[in-house]
XYZ file of C-alpha atoms in Angstrom:
761
model
C -0.485 0.223 0.131
C 1.589 4.192 -0.982
C 0.528 5.839 1.729
C -1.962 9.341 0.331
C -2.565 12.101 2.861
C -6.778 12.096 2.389
C -7.103 16.054 1.574
C -4.491 15.440 -1.420
C -5.441 12.218 -2.971
C -2.501 11.555 -5.461
C -2.340 8.640 -8.575
C 1.156 8.015 -8.161
C -1.621 5.428 -6.416
C -3.681 3.836 -8.029
C -5.659 2.623 -5.513
C -4.785 6.163 -2.598
C -5.918 4.515 0.847
C -6.284 6.824 3.848
C -3.717 7.611 6.326
C -4.843 8.214 9.919
C -1.607 8.916 12.714
C -2.426 8.075 16.349
C -0.279 7.905 19.747
C -0.016 5.817 21.947
C 2.757 5.720 25.580
C 4.746 2.718 25.774
C 6.043 3.746 29.232
C 6.929 7.122 29.309
C 7.957 7.339 25.385
C 5.314 8.492 23.685
C 4.588 6.243 19.644
C 2.634 7.264 16.900
C 1.090 4.925 14.659
C 0.084 5.163 10.897
C -3.132 3.477 10.045
C -3.717 2.693 6.438
C -6.848 2.406 5.331
C -8.378 1.778 1.106
C -11.253 3.174 0.112
C -14.353 3.130 1.692
C -13.060 1.791 4.795
C -13.671 2.602 8.755
C -12.118 1.844 11.757
C -15.043 -0.349 13.932
C -13.312 -0.308 17.082
C -9.458 -0.772 18.333
C -7.567 -1.684 21.291
C -3.957 -0.605 22.784
C -0.993 -2.792 24.194
C -1.446 -5.623 22.319
C 0.883 -8.585 21.958
C 1.019 -10.440 19.134
C 2.850 -13.633 19.295
C 5.158 -14.805 17.040
C 6.501 -18.077 17.887
C 5.426 -21.142 19.389
C 8.186 -22.094 20.897
C 8.709 -18.780 23.058
C 4.831 -17.479 24.285
C 6.582 -14.239 25.777
C 7.998 -13.431 22.023
C 5.759 -10.989 20.299
C 5.190 -8.041 18.583
C 3.422 -4.893 20.700
C 1.044 -2.567 18.649
C -2.771 -1.654 18.499
C -4.993 -4.724 17.493
C -7.980 -2.320 15.449
C -11.051 -3.670 12.811
C -12.562 -2.275 10.128
C -15.303 -3.006 7.393
C -12.482 -4.588 5.374
C -9.602 -6.216 7.953
C -8.464 -7.044 11.328
C -4.978 -4.869 11.195
C -2.734 -5.177 14.124
C -0.019 -2.609 13.621
C 3.516 -2.475 15.876
C 5.161 -0.543 17.517
C 8.529 -1.414 16.153
C 8.317 -0.677 12.718
C 11.448 -2.266 11.527
C 10.071 -6.148 11.149
C 11.780 -8.958 12.393
C 10.983 -10.878 8.821
C 9.377 -9.119 6.195
C 7.734 -11.198 3.383
C 9.161 -10.498 0.211
C 5.490 -10.621 -1.669
C 3.381 -6.947 -0.710
C 0.083 -6.591 -0.988
C -0.719 -3.236 -2.083
C -4.350 -3.241 0.133
C -2.893 -5.346 3.125
C -0.302 -4.934 4.940
C 2.305 -6.909 6.779
C -0.142 -8.155 9.805
C -3.417 -7.670 7.916
C -6.041 -9.929 7.376
C -9.310 -9.600 5.635
C -13.093 -10.404 7.472
C -13.438 -12.918 4.824
C -10.156 -14.754 5.423
C -11.200 -15.664 9.267
C -12.599 -19.170 9.905
C -13.824 -18.148 13.701
C -12.701 -16.175 16.003
C -11.501 -17.805 19.055
C -11.621 -15.738 22.552
C -9.840 -17.495 25.979
C -9.865 -16.328 29.147
C -6.746 -17.919 31.337
C -7.879 -17.248 35.075
C -11.550 -18.779 34.381
C -10.438 -21.620 31.644
C -13.129 -20.737 29.291
C -12.639 -20.686 25.206
C -15.790 -19.273 23.145
C -16.113 -19.113 19.551
C -17.709 -16.349 18.565
C -20.124 -15.457 15.890
C -22.601 -12.786 14.904
C -24.498 -10.644 17.570
C -23.061 -13.298 20.303
C -22.432 -11.607 23.855
C -19.295 -12.524 25.535
C -19.420 -12.740 29.538
C -15.811 -12.549 30.269
C -13.044 -10.503 29.238
C -10.961 -12.351 26.790
C -6.945 -12.560 27.752
C -6.125 -14.381 24.453
C -7.766 -13.799 20.909
C -6.977 -16.960 17.936
C -8.409 -16.430 14.564
C -8.291 -19.052 12.652
C -8.095 -18.111 9.050
C -8.525 -19.765 5.429
C -5.523 -19.454 3.905
C -4.413 -21.936 6.915
C -2.830 -19.426 9.221
C -3.083 -19.320 13.025
C -2.642 -15.865 14.951
C -3.085 -14.998 18.561
C -3.222 -11.671 19.897
C -2.451 -11.489 23.711
C -4.935 -8.382 26.204
C -2.458 -9.031 29.688
C -2.170 -5.385 29.158
C -4.551 -4.220 27.509
C -8.144 -2.478 28.777
C -10.396 -6.069 29.269
C -13.437 -4.144 27.857
C -11.756 -2.312 25.165
C -10.307 -5.403 24.035
C -13.748 -7.392 24.809
C -15.322 -5.220 22.417
C -12.691 -5.155 19.761
C -13.142 -9.089 19.906
C -16.884 -9.145 19.687
C -16.822 -6.005 16.828
C -14.476 -8.537 14.445
C -17.104 -11.504 15.037
C -19.866 -9.682 13.704
C -18.068 -7.469 11.097
C -16.466 -11.110 10.099
C -19.936 -12.977 9.951
C -21.875 -9.723 6.958
C -26.126 -10.919 7.155
C -25.506 -9.955 3.111
C -23.782 -10.532 -0.052
C -23.843 -6.489 -0.180
C -22.247 -5.591 3.033
C -18.955 -7.270 1.860
C -16.387 -4.714 1.808
C -16.371 -4.902 -2.344
C -19.447 -3.186 -3.203
C -18.166 -0.464 -0.604
C -14.121 0.126 -2.211
C -14.766 -0.226 -5.957
C -18.010 2.062 -6.001
C -15.621 4.855 -4.068
C -12.535 3.316 -6.749
C -14.982 4.087 -9.487
C -15.975 7.502 -8.659
C -11.686 8.151 -7.597
C -10.846 7.356 -11.643
C -13.330 9.352 -13.085
C -12.096 12.538 -10.545
C -8.360 11.638 -11.873
C -9.024 11.068 -15.225
C -7.331 7.473 -15.345
C -9.320 5.085 -17.291
C -8.374 1.477 -15.887
C -6.183 -0.651 -18.990
C -7.684 -2.827 -20.893
C -8.254 -6.521 -19.005
C -6.421 -9.455 -21.272
C -8.131 -12.335 -20.204
C -11.717 -12.831 -21.724
C -14.870 -12.573 -19.419
C -17.135 -15.018 -22.067
C -19.906 -12.930 -20.910
C -20.639 -12.120 -24.956
C -20.897 -13.864 -27.096
C -17.538 -12.043 -29.449
C -15.537 -14.301 -26.763
C -17.648 -18.209 -27.638
C -16.749 -16.949 -30.853
C -13.469 -16.910 -30.883
C -13.073 -20.027 -28.660
C -15.168 -21.878 -31.498
C -12.699 -20.437 -34.184
C -10.072 -20.976 -32.055
C -10.207 -25.141 -32.145
C -12.219 -24.847 -35.367
C -15.620 -26.563 -34.140
C -16.987 -25.671 -37.221
C -20.517 -27.694 -36.071
C -20.803 -26.001 -33.096
C -22.808 -22.034 -32.673
C -23.051 -19.815 -29.917
C -26.652 -20.302 -28.720
C -28.364 -16.853 -26.599
C -31.507 -18.678 -25.436
C -30.692 -18.255 -22.265
C -30.527 -13.922 -23.000
C -31.383 -12.161 -19.629
C -31.337 -15.614 -18.159
C -34.837 -16.189 -19.355
C -33.939 -20.369 -19.661
C -31.901 -20.643 -16.904
C -30.644 -18.401 -13.492
C -27.413 -20.629 -13.051
C -26.142 -20.738 -16.842
C -24.263 -18.230 -18.310
C -26.473 -15.914 -21.121
C -24.666 -17.091 -24.183
C -23.572 -20.700 -24.550
C -21.968 -23.211 -27.154
C -24.174 -25.902 -28.271
C -24.513 -28.019 -31.740
C -25.099 -26.759 -34.959
C -28.309 -28.957 -36.109
C -30.264 -27.981 -32.893
C -32.164 -25.152 -33.550
C -33.370 -22.133 -30.539
C -36.538 -24.098 -30.370
C -35.256 -27.510 -29.545
C -33.291 -25.915 -26.918
C -36.016 -24.805 -24.933
C -38.607 -27.239 -25.319
C -35.742 -29.833 -23.943
C -34.137 -27.286 -21.441
C -37.645 -28.010 -19.019
C -35.799 -31.623 -18.849
C -33.183 -30.944 -16.850
C -32.163 -29.878 -13.225
C -32.389 -26.328 -13.214
C -32.941 -25.900 -17.154
C -29.483 -26.649 -17.346
C -28.929 -27.626 -21.143
C -25.408 -29.517 -21.923
C -22.625 -26.835 -22.886
C -20.017 -26.964 -24.998
C -16.256 -26.262 -23.777
C -13.869 -27.387 -26.352
C -13.207 -29.092 -29.358
C -9.916 -31.404 -30.872
C -8.699 -31.286 -34.144
C -9.695 -34.815 -34.454
C -13.635 -33.286 -34.620
C -14.486 -34.342 -31.000
C -15.823 -32.641 -28.422
C -15.657 -31.955 -24.864
C -19.737 -31.341 -23.628
C -20.706 -31.088 -19.785
C -24.610 -31.327 -18.821
C -26.808 -31.458 -15.721
C -28.785 -34.838 -14.931
C -32.341 -35.350 -16.344
C -34.929 -34.609 -13.929
C -38.695 -35.627 -16.175
C -38.000 -39.671 -15.915
C -40.796 -39.363 -18.590
C -38.851 -36.955 -20.980
C -35.590 -38.413 -20.083
C -34.829 -41.073 -22.915
C -36.438 -39.650 -25.648
C -34.605 -36.286 -25.041
C -30.784 -37.902 -24.309
C -31.535 -39.817 -27.306
C -32.501 -36.390 -29.456
C -29.353 -34.357 -27.831
C -26.681 -37.489 -28.537
C -28.259 -37.734 -31.633
C -26.847 -34.126 -31.963
C -23.566 -34.746 -30.386
C -22.712 -37.847 -33.136
C -23.841 -35.450 -35.776
C -21.643 -32.568 -35.091
C -18.546 -35.113 -35.421
C -16.833 -35.709 -39.012
C -17.038 -39.328 -38.396
C -19.559 -39.431 -37.052
C -19.249 -41.271 -33.933
C -21.318 -41.697 -30.671
C -19.988 -40.088 -27.489
C -19.383 -41.559 -24.297
C -21.104 -39.970 -20.860
C -19.505 -39.836 -17.817
C -21.916 -40.111 -15.027
C -19.217 -38.269 -12.592
C -21.548 -38.761 -8.819
C -21.450 -42.545 -9.893
C -16.795 -42.258 -10.394
C -15.645 -39.099 -8.505
C -15.845 -38.389 -4.697
C -18.858 -36.267 -3.421
C -17.929 -32.732 -2.027
C -18.808 -33.278 1.325
C -16.006 -36.207 0.989
C -13.534 -33.696 -0.174
C -14.650 -31.468 2.940
C -13.893 -33.671 5.139
C -10.023 -34.880 3.947
C -9.122 -31.049 3.990
C -10.667 -30.556 7.256
C -8.248 -33.416 8.537
C -5.095 -32.011 5.864
C -5.803 -28.565 7.851
C -5.466 -30.601 11.457
C -2.175 -32.385 10.411
C -0.247 -29.648 9.022
C -1.580 -26.502 11.337
C -2.776 -27.356 14.077
C -1.542 -30.267 15.199
C 1.908 -30.430 16.179
C 4.339 -30.591 13.525
C 7.334 -32.784 13.508
C 8.760 -33.968 10.953
C 10.726 -36.623 11.811
C 7.962 -38.776 13.187
C 7.191 -41.795 10.868
C 3.509 -41.774 11.048
C 3.266 -38.332 9.496
C 3.262 -38.808 5.662
C 1.072 -42.102 6.999
C -1.384 -39.394 8.652
C -1.376 -36.800 5.573
C -2.366 -40.148 3.280
C -4.966 -41.517 5.980
C -6.995 -37.632 4.881
C -7.411 -38.678 1.915
C -6.483 -35.795 0.009
C -3.582 -37.092 -2.270
C -6.011 -39.678 -2.512
C -9.004 -37.858 -3.851
C -6.978 -35.157 -6.087
C -5.381 -38.931 -7.814
C -8.920 -39.554 -8.744
C -9.837 -36.513 -10.427
C -6.736 -36.379 -11.975
C -7.047 -40.383 -13.462
C -10.489 -39.848 -14.382
C -9.459 -36.726 -16.381
C -6.712 -38.833 -17.772
C -9.044 -41.460 -19.292
C -11.631 -39.150 -20.574
C -8.602 -37.471 -22.295
C -7.643 -40.905 -23.828
C -11.798 -41.026 -25.492
C -11.633 -37.602 -26.751
C -8.180 -38.566 -28.153
C -7.804 -41.633 -28.665
C -10.722 -42.979 -29.338
C -11.723 -40.500 -30.977
C -15.324 -39.961 -29.644
C -17.123 -36.694 -28.082
C -17.175 -37.182 -24.141
C -20.484 -35.745 -22.274
C -19.793 -35.140 -18.352
C -22.655 -35.166 -16.408
C -23.189 -34.287 -12.989
C -26.633 -33.941 -10.693
C -25.689 -29.218 -11.319
C -23.541 -29.733 -13.145
C -21.537 -26.855 -11.758
C -19.172 -28.950 -8.876
C -17.140 -32.292 -9.563
C -17.924 -30.967 -13.780
C -15.941 -27.923 -13.750
C -12.609 -29.406 -12.140
C -12.642 -32.657 -14.541
C -13.401 -30.132 -17.552
C -10.947 -27.908 -17.281
C -8.770 -30.385 -15.721
C -9.028 -32.246 -19.461
C -8.582 -29.337 -21.744
C -5.803 -28.347 -19.345
C -4.220 -31.997 -20.362
C -5.101 -31.679 -24.394
C -4.395 -27.296 -24.810
C -0.551 -25.733 -24.215
C -3.205 -22.498 -24.658
C -4.784 -23.062 -21.507
C -1.004 -23.598 -19.450
C -0.279 -20.540 -20.672
C -0.873 -17.472 -17.782
C -3.648 -15.689 -19.822
C -4.961 -19.160 -21.317
C -5.496 -20.648 -17.768
C -7.007 -17.505 -16.068
C -9.663 -18.061 -19.622
C -10.211 -21.564 -18.785
C -10.957 -20.645 -15.096
C -13.340 -18.047 -16.065
C -14.740 -20.138 -18.496
C -14.771 -23.406 -16.575
C -15.653 -22.062 -13.287
C -16.801 -18.754 -13.631
C -19.529 -18.161 -16.012
C -20.025 -22.042 -15.353
C -21.737 -21.128 -12.306
C -19.981 -22.749 -9.458
C -21.399 -21.992 -6.045
C -18.743 -19.653 -5.120
C -20.326 -17.771 -2.577
C -22.157 -21.251 -0.883
C -18.434 -23.308 -1.378
C -16.520 -20.267 -0.061
C -18.884 -19.955 2.739
C -18.224 -16.243 2.087
C -21.319 -15.136 4.449
C -21.252 -18.211 6.867
C -24.259 -19.071 6.751
C -23.985 -22.581 5.910
C -20.687 -25.300 6.650
C -22.766 -28.419 5.027
C -22.511 -26.183 1.283
C -18.862 -25.414 2.092
C -16.127 -27.534 0.365
C -12.992 -26.670 -1.429
C -13.349 -27.831 -4.913
C -11.056 -24.593 -6.212
C -8.093 -25.826 -4.069
C -8.510 -29.932 -5.164
C -8.340 -28.129 -8.655
C -5.255 -25.767 -8.490
C -3.316 -28.218 -6.155
C -4.130 -31.204 -9.530
C -2.900 -28.651 -10.889
C -0.083 -28.379 -8.789
C 0.786 -32.538 -9.756
C 0.911 -31.570 -12.908
C 3.262 -28.489 -12.991
C 5.492 -30.809 -11.074
C 5.426 -33.202 -12.891
C 6.317 -31.265 -16.253
C 7.327 -28.083 -14.700
C 8.538 -26.403 -18.505
C 5.155 -26.710 -20.006
C 3.174 -23.918 -17.343
C 3.650 -19.905 -17.601
C 3.049 -19.410 -14.614
C 4.507 -20.642 -11.126
C 3.312 -22.514 -7.682
C 3.855 -19.178 -6.328
C 1.138 -17.537 -9.107
C -1.756 -20.879 -7.801
C -1.226 -20.010 -4.551
C -1.611 -16.503 -4.260
C -5.206 -16.965 -6.564
C -6.257 -19.689 -4.090
C -5.533 -16.389 -1.447
C -7.930 -14.050 -4.018
C -10.539 -15.759 -3.106
C -10.767 -14.278 0.796
C -10.034 -10.333 -0.369
C -13.990 -9.714 -1.296
C -12.953 -6.676 -3.794
C -13.228 -8.796 -6.639
C -16.020 -10.623 -8.741
C -14.547 -13.669 -9.309
C -14.589 -15.218 -5.852
C -17.946 -13.661 -4.783
C -21.033 -14.941 -6.174
C -22.581 -18.606 -7.068
C -23.633 -17.304 -10.625
C -23.338 -15.089 -13.801
C -27.374 -14.037 -13.113
C -26.546 -13.228 -9.032
C -23.461 -11.277 -10.229
C -25.653 -9.239 -12.556
C -28.506 -8.751 -10.567
C -26.202 -7.581 -7.674
C -23.867 -5.560 -9.546
C -26.964 -3.579 -11.041
C -28.152 -2.813 -8.145
C -25.058 -1.512 -6.738
C -24.685 0.624 -10.062
C -27.876 1.800 -9.045
C -26.921 2.861 -5.793
C -23.331 3.786 -6.623
C -24.829 6.254 -8.905
C -22.805 4.673 -11.873
C -23.805 5.075 -15.328
C -26.276 3.043 -16.578
C -24.686 0.610 -19.592
C -21.357 0.545 -18.177
C -18.798 -2.488 -18.501
C -19.318 -4.366 -15.052
C -15.451 -5.127 -15.505
C -14.657 -1.523 -15.386
C -16.398 -0.832 -11.631
C -16.467 -4.307 -10.507
C -12.878 -5.737 -11.666
C -12.257 -9.522 -11.346
C -9.602 -11.236 -10.122
C -7.365 -11.181 -13.470
C -6.326 -7.931 -13.368
C -3.759 -8.177 -10.630
C -2.573 -4.517 -10.559
C -5.272 -4.309 -7.848
C -3.366 -6.386 -5.780
C 0.610 -5.955 -6.631
C 3.458 -4.377 -8.002
C 4.388 -5.159 -11.396
C 7.612 -6.420 -9.882
C 6.397 -8.656 -7.349
C 3.880 -9.812 -10.367
C 7.354 -11.298 -11.609
C 6.918 -13.600 -9.208
C 4.508 -15.294 -11.185
C 6.417 -16.109 -14.274
C 8.556 -19.477 -14.352
C 11.489 -19.243 -16.585
C 11.417 -23.032 -17.505
C 8.331 -22.166 -19.542
C 8.724 -24.031 -22.721
C 6.292 -21.413 -25.422
C 5.548 -22.550 -28.769
C 8.171 -23.307 -31.311
C 10.398 -23.584 -28.713
C 14.106 -25.572 -28.606
C 16.118 -26.676 -25.802
C 19.825 -28.016 -26.086
C 20.933 -31.630 -25.586
C 23.965 -33.209 -25.470
C 24.667 -29.769 -27.561
C 22.017 -29.924 -30.185
C 19.615 -28.065 -30.759
C 15.958 -29.711 -30.181
C 12.787 -28.765 -30.771
C 10.278 -30.881 -28.719
C 8.732 -33.114 -30.625
C 7.645 -36.680 -30.291
C 9.672 -39.375 -31.336
C 9.157 -43.198 -31.997
C 11.587 -44.314 -29.181
C 10.066 -46.862 -26.850
C 10.479 -48.073 -24.407
C 9.427 -51.281 -22.085
C 7.635 -49.793 -19.022
C 4.794 -47.159 -19.308
C 6.536 -45.952 -16.252
C 10.108 -45.312 -17.221
C 10.245 -41.593 -16.459
C 13.912 -40.631 -15.560
C 13.870 -38.860 -11.813
C 15.884 -35.888 -13.322
C 14.778 -33.017 -15.031
C 15.005 -34.084 -18.654
C 12.977 -31.285 -20.974
C 10.326 -30.042 -18.362
C 9.913 -33.062 -17.095
C 10.839 -33.935 -13.395
C 10.468 -37.646 -11.819
C 8.406 -37.059 -8.508
C 11.316 -37.721 -6.307
C 9.309 -35.512 -3.318
C 6.586 -38.159 -3.485
C 4.878 -39.356 -0.646
C 5.989 -43.451 -1.534
C 4.817 -46.378 0.672
C 6.592 -49.532 0.660
C 2.970 -50.903 -0.626
C 3.094 -48.797 -3.942
C 6.765 -49.472 -4.565
C 6.216 -52.953 -4.110
C 3.254 -53.263 -6.511
C 5.359 -51.010 -8.860
C 7.863 -53.556 -8.744
C 5.486 -56.713 -9.109
C 3.966 -54.867 -11.928
C 7.463 -54.625 -14.207
C 7.596 -58.503 -13.439
C 4.503 -59.840 -13.915
C 4.120 -61.533 -17.770
C 3.241 -59.177 -20.430
C -0.266 -59.397 -21.439
C -3.319 -58.284 -23.970
C -3.597 -54.310 -23.443
C -6.816 -52.925 -24.002
C -7.385 -49.560 -25.811
C -7.068 -47.424 -23.034
C -3.532 -49.177 -22.080
C -2.107 -49.119 -25.506
C -2.913 -45.767 -25.884
C -1.437 -44.764 -22.267
C 1.611 -47.154 -22.771
C 2.332 -45.613 -26.037
C 2.409 -41.943 -24.411
C 4.333 -42.949 -21.864
C 7.232 -44.538 -24.223
C 7.744 -41.561 -25.713
C 9.587 -37.988 -24.946
C 6.643 -35.146 -24.334
C 5.594 -32.468 -26.114
C 5.464 -29.560 -23.286
C 2.850 -28.267 -26.491
C 1.052 -30.787 -27.074
C -1.140 -33.206 -24.793
C 0.434 -33.909 -21.400
C -0.529 -36.832 -19.435
C 0.537 -36.786 -15.919
C 1.794 -39.950 -13.962
C -0.811 -41.405 -11.238
C 0.989 -44.159 -9.081
C 0.132 -43.467 -5.677
C 3.354 -42.742 -5.338
C 3.834 -40.542 -8.071
C 1.566 -37.645 -6.334
C 3.010 -35.275 -3.934
C 2.422 -33.050 -1.090
C 2.346 -29.172 -1.884
C 4.383 -28.129 0.080
C 4.274 -23.909 -0.272
C 0.687 -24.005 0.616
C -0.222 -26.562 2.788
C 3.091 -26.016 5.291
C 3.867 -22.238 4.173
C 3.498 -20.635 7.333
C 4.427 -24.153 9.898
C 8.184 -22.563 11.208
C 9.150 -26.571 11.605
C 9.188 -26.832 7.742
C 10.271 -23.376 6.641
C 14.365 -23.910 5.567
C 16.128 -21.242 5.101
C 17.661 -20.654 1.813
C 16.465 -24.183 0.648
C 13.394 -25.639 -1.236
C 12.641 -25.094 -4.789
C 13.254 -21.897 -4.622
C 16.992 -21.967 -4.350
C 16.391 -23.221 -8.839
C 13.693 -19.929 -9.289
C 16.528 -18.274 -7.980
C 18.646 -19.496 -10.104
C 16.787 -19.593 -13.435
C 15.199 -16.794 -13.321
C 18.559 -14.952 -12.679
C 19.971 -16.963 -16.108
C 17.187 -16.139 -17.829
C 17.422 -12.530 -17.177
C 20.804 -12.803 -18.114
C 19.844 -14.107 -21.144
C 17.279 -12.317 -22.371
C 19.748 -9.299 -21.805
C 22.034 -10.315 -23.681
C 19.149 -10.551 -26.264
C 18.762 -7.669 -25.784
C 22.087 -6.155 -26.673
C 23.114 -8.855 -29.686
C 19.470 -7.348 -31.430
C 20.531 -3.723 -30.688
C 23.734 -4.617 -32.223
C 22.181 -6.502 -35.455
C 20.195 -3.252 -35.751
C 16.100 -4.215 -35.303
C 14.286 -6.245 -37.430
C 9.977 -6.380 -37.796
C 10.789 -9.886 -35.885
C 13.081 -8.673 -33.748
C 10.862 -6.480 -31.396
C 13.441 -4.953 -28.783
C 12.336 -5.472 -24.600
C 12.189 -2.066 -24.163
C 11.455 0.502 -25.502
C 13.563 3.208 -26.569
C 12.392 5.568 -23.763
C 11.506 2.717 -21.437
C 13.726 2.263 -18.093
C 14.687 -2.330 -19.421
C 14.491 -2.556 -15.173
C 10.630 -2.053 -14.792
C 10.665 -4.528 -17.860
C 12.401 -6.753 -17.123
C 10.326 -10.470 -16.745
C 11.822 -12.385 -14.072
C 11.545 -11.271 -10.550
C 15.562 -12.372 -9.784
C 17.327 -10.972 -12.126
C 20.755 -10.858 -13.183
C 24.310 -10.236 -11.631
C 27.160 -8.658 -12.381
C 30.437 -10.097 -12.984
C 32.473 -7.876 -10.746
C 28.978 -8.462 -7.787
C 28.659 -12.056 -7.347
C 24.851 -13.343 -6.419
C 24.486 -14.543 -3.560
C 20.974 -15.519 -2.206
C 18.572 -13.108 -0.469
C 18.542 -13.331 3.711
C 14.331 -13.837 2.815
C 15.437 -16.807 0.675
C 13.363 -20.207 2.284
C 11.050 -22.560 1.583
C 7.760 -20.811 2.128
C 9.545 -17.633 -0.213
C 7.968 -15.334 -0.934
C 5.689 -15.927 2.088
C 6.844 -15.866 5.654
C 5.768 -17.686 8.427
C 6.554 -15.637 11.494
C 3.776 -14.219 13.425
C 1.526 -16.380 10.875
C 0.944 -19.938 12.782
C 1.288 -19.525 16.589
C -0.125 -22.519 18.114
C -0.398 -22.232 22.075
C 2.049 -24.303 23.140
C 5.005 -26.699 20.951
C 3.042 -29.837 22.933
C -0.640 -29.017 21.245
C -4.051 -27.886 22.092
C -7.244 -29.569 22.184
C -8.263 -27.075 19.651
C -11.004 -29.922 18.033
C -13.003 -30.005 21.106
C -13.842 -26.246 20.387
C -13.935 -26.509 16.852
C -16.117 -29.653 16.651
C -18.817 -27.051 18.223
C -18.031 -26.719 22.426
C -17.907 -23.325 23.370
C -16.332 -24.126 27.176
C -13.760 -26.347 27.695
C -14.576 -28.700 30.236
C -12.696 -28.078 33.668
C -9.649 -25.708 34.473
C -7.680 -28.424 34.712
C -7.626 -29.412 31.511
C -6.333 -25.233 30.555
C -3.814 -25.581 33.353
C -2.420 -28.251 31.353
C -2.274 -25.832 28.413
C 0.251 -23.058 29.873
C 0.397 -19.698 27.538
């Protein structure tokens, strides 16, 4: 965030916050603390002389300062302005010690003398003065504040305020509506015009037309019968359907599907096969007749008139309740329970949570559907009861494996926009932003990102973006300033934003992307420099080549066959990495060895397809299929363990490789630029920078090449958690652990003071 005076804002700060100054007396010293407020943000309550615990090993260690609750976040302003360890990634709207209210999972108050704990909700009473506040966050942080020196009544009031404002009664009360209204009018006053968004939103027929042309889906057309959401409340206004079906046919068939969700085209293969998703049929009398007509139309759209293959995901994959249960167990293991790296059972407990099993199940099913599209030359229909949860995961994963376009940054964002946002995934319910129905909550989008990371981990050079990008994208779900993750359908988004525009006096006809942008406008959250952390230095773009054994070779498949399906090398070769960091079990390894020794049997067409694919070098700009043995499923350490101090390795982890590769790529790009300038600019060789630009500002890599006279040394902030820091973001009550599950499962007060006495503060 950039500080700006309230009376004289400056447009150097794209989103100028207010600056408030307060004074606190520590001993005999008068300390002035600066509080940064975003547009429309107001202070609701505050308390002085608060200690933020920053270590689990020494409970007395901490930062002293002021705890503030606003209508946007919980903010801690430390007395010591020089942080002990600063995260490299700086958010423009959130400080190092800030937590958005929508990121709060639970607000827990503790009174040590009375031996009580209470989980606070909205409009609840607190009958004791808290000595401690514990905030459990949806991004897996656990943050503790102690009130031993604070005023008891002030501490109680700020706890109640945090609990109340983290449980908004209505969607319009989320801070994003106030903030974006102020931001829009501020930009008009300053005469600024927001930059055009590169990521297609798919709210216009032209976006779908471009996808049809890009994939050469000549037998499909854009249909707008759902204009003004006249047919289905959860489908977008424009969808793609078989050209052989008229609008009248679709109107007639719509009533047979759940929520009138007629089948929706997702993507087309170069062989003419199409990927289609649809909801279940609800009318038993019309079911067979409607199915036959829909399937006949999809068959007709195929060049060879091949019949489509249908997959019922409700019968094939874990339910949303299973996924939520696995995530709760995994969070308990990684965050709430004591972390013991050397504990033999730790990897087993991770496996027993079933999270990795479910990740593998979705990847495996997606790969099987890819076979039917590419190997079987058949269109694939993904069917789910509502077509809004499991279908989102599988359809997006299939396209990620099939189409290299979606492995670029803009392409991946368009994939999420198309298959999640516009397809009507219930982000409002699954993220539980209003905290009204815990039974509807399920981390499906996080599961999808974990699946993406698994493929990225095996083929690191195939993706333009990094795991930092995936982690930041997940964190953005809990920042209520963008339209992407706030709503459960296009209709809900349109209705709320229409009411919002009227309330904020925004001119009729103004583009919603302008006054309530999606998360893809990263300049609202991060500086240009920090956004370079999203860039993968190993990315192999279209037509790229590599140097192997002194020869330049392009990434093309060769007729080189092997006797084993899983004979991929463990080292990095042509951008393909083995699973050396996977969670291996003896039984899994034994099964792999056993399979190698068994006699070769007759292979099914799908087995032959996969065997043939894995026997050849991977084409990073073609089809990608992940290795799917249980031992190949790795644990996403950056996301799940980034806040755990015991798991943080100083100057270690994958970031050390990222650091060196970034510097190498930066040096190569500098040399290429100098070579172009030496040879002269040609139409095909455009310089990296303009004549009046600053080369440093336009570099793609976060870590830049050092000069020969100044050899590079890893920065002090470089840890396995980079660009995040565990300092102050995971503070359990004791190293021995806390009976946390008792109140997380609904208990409000500990059974006795003896229980609390064993848990020293």
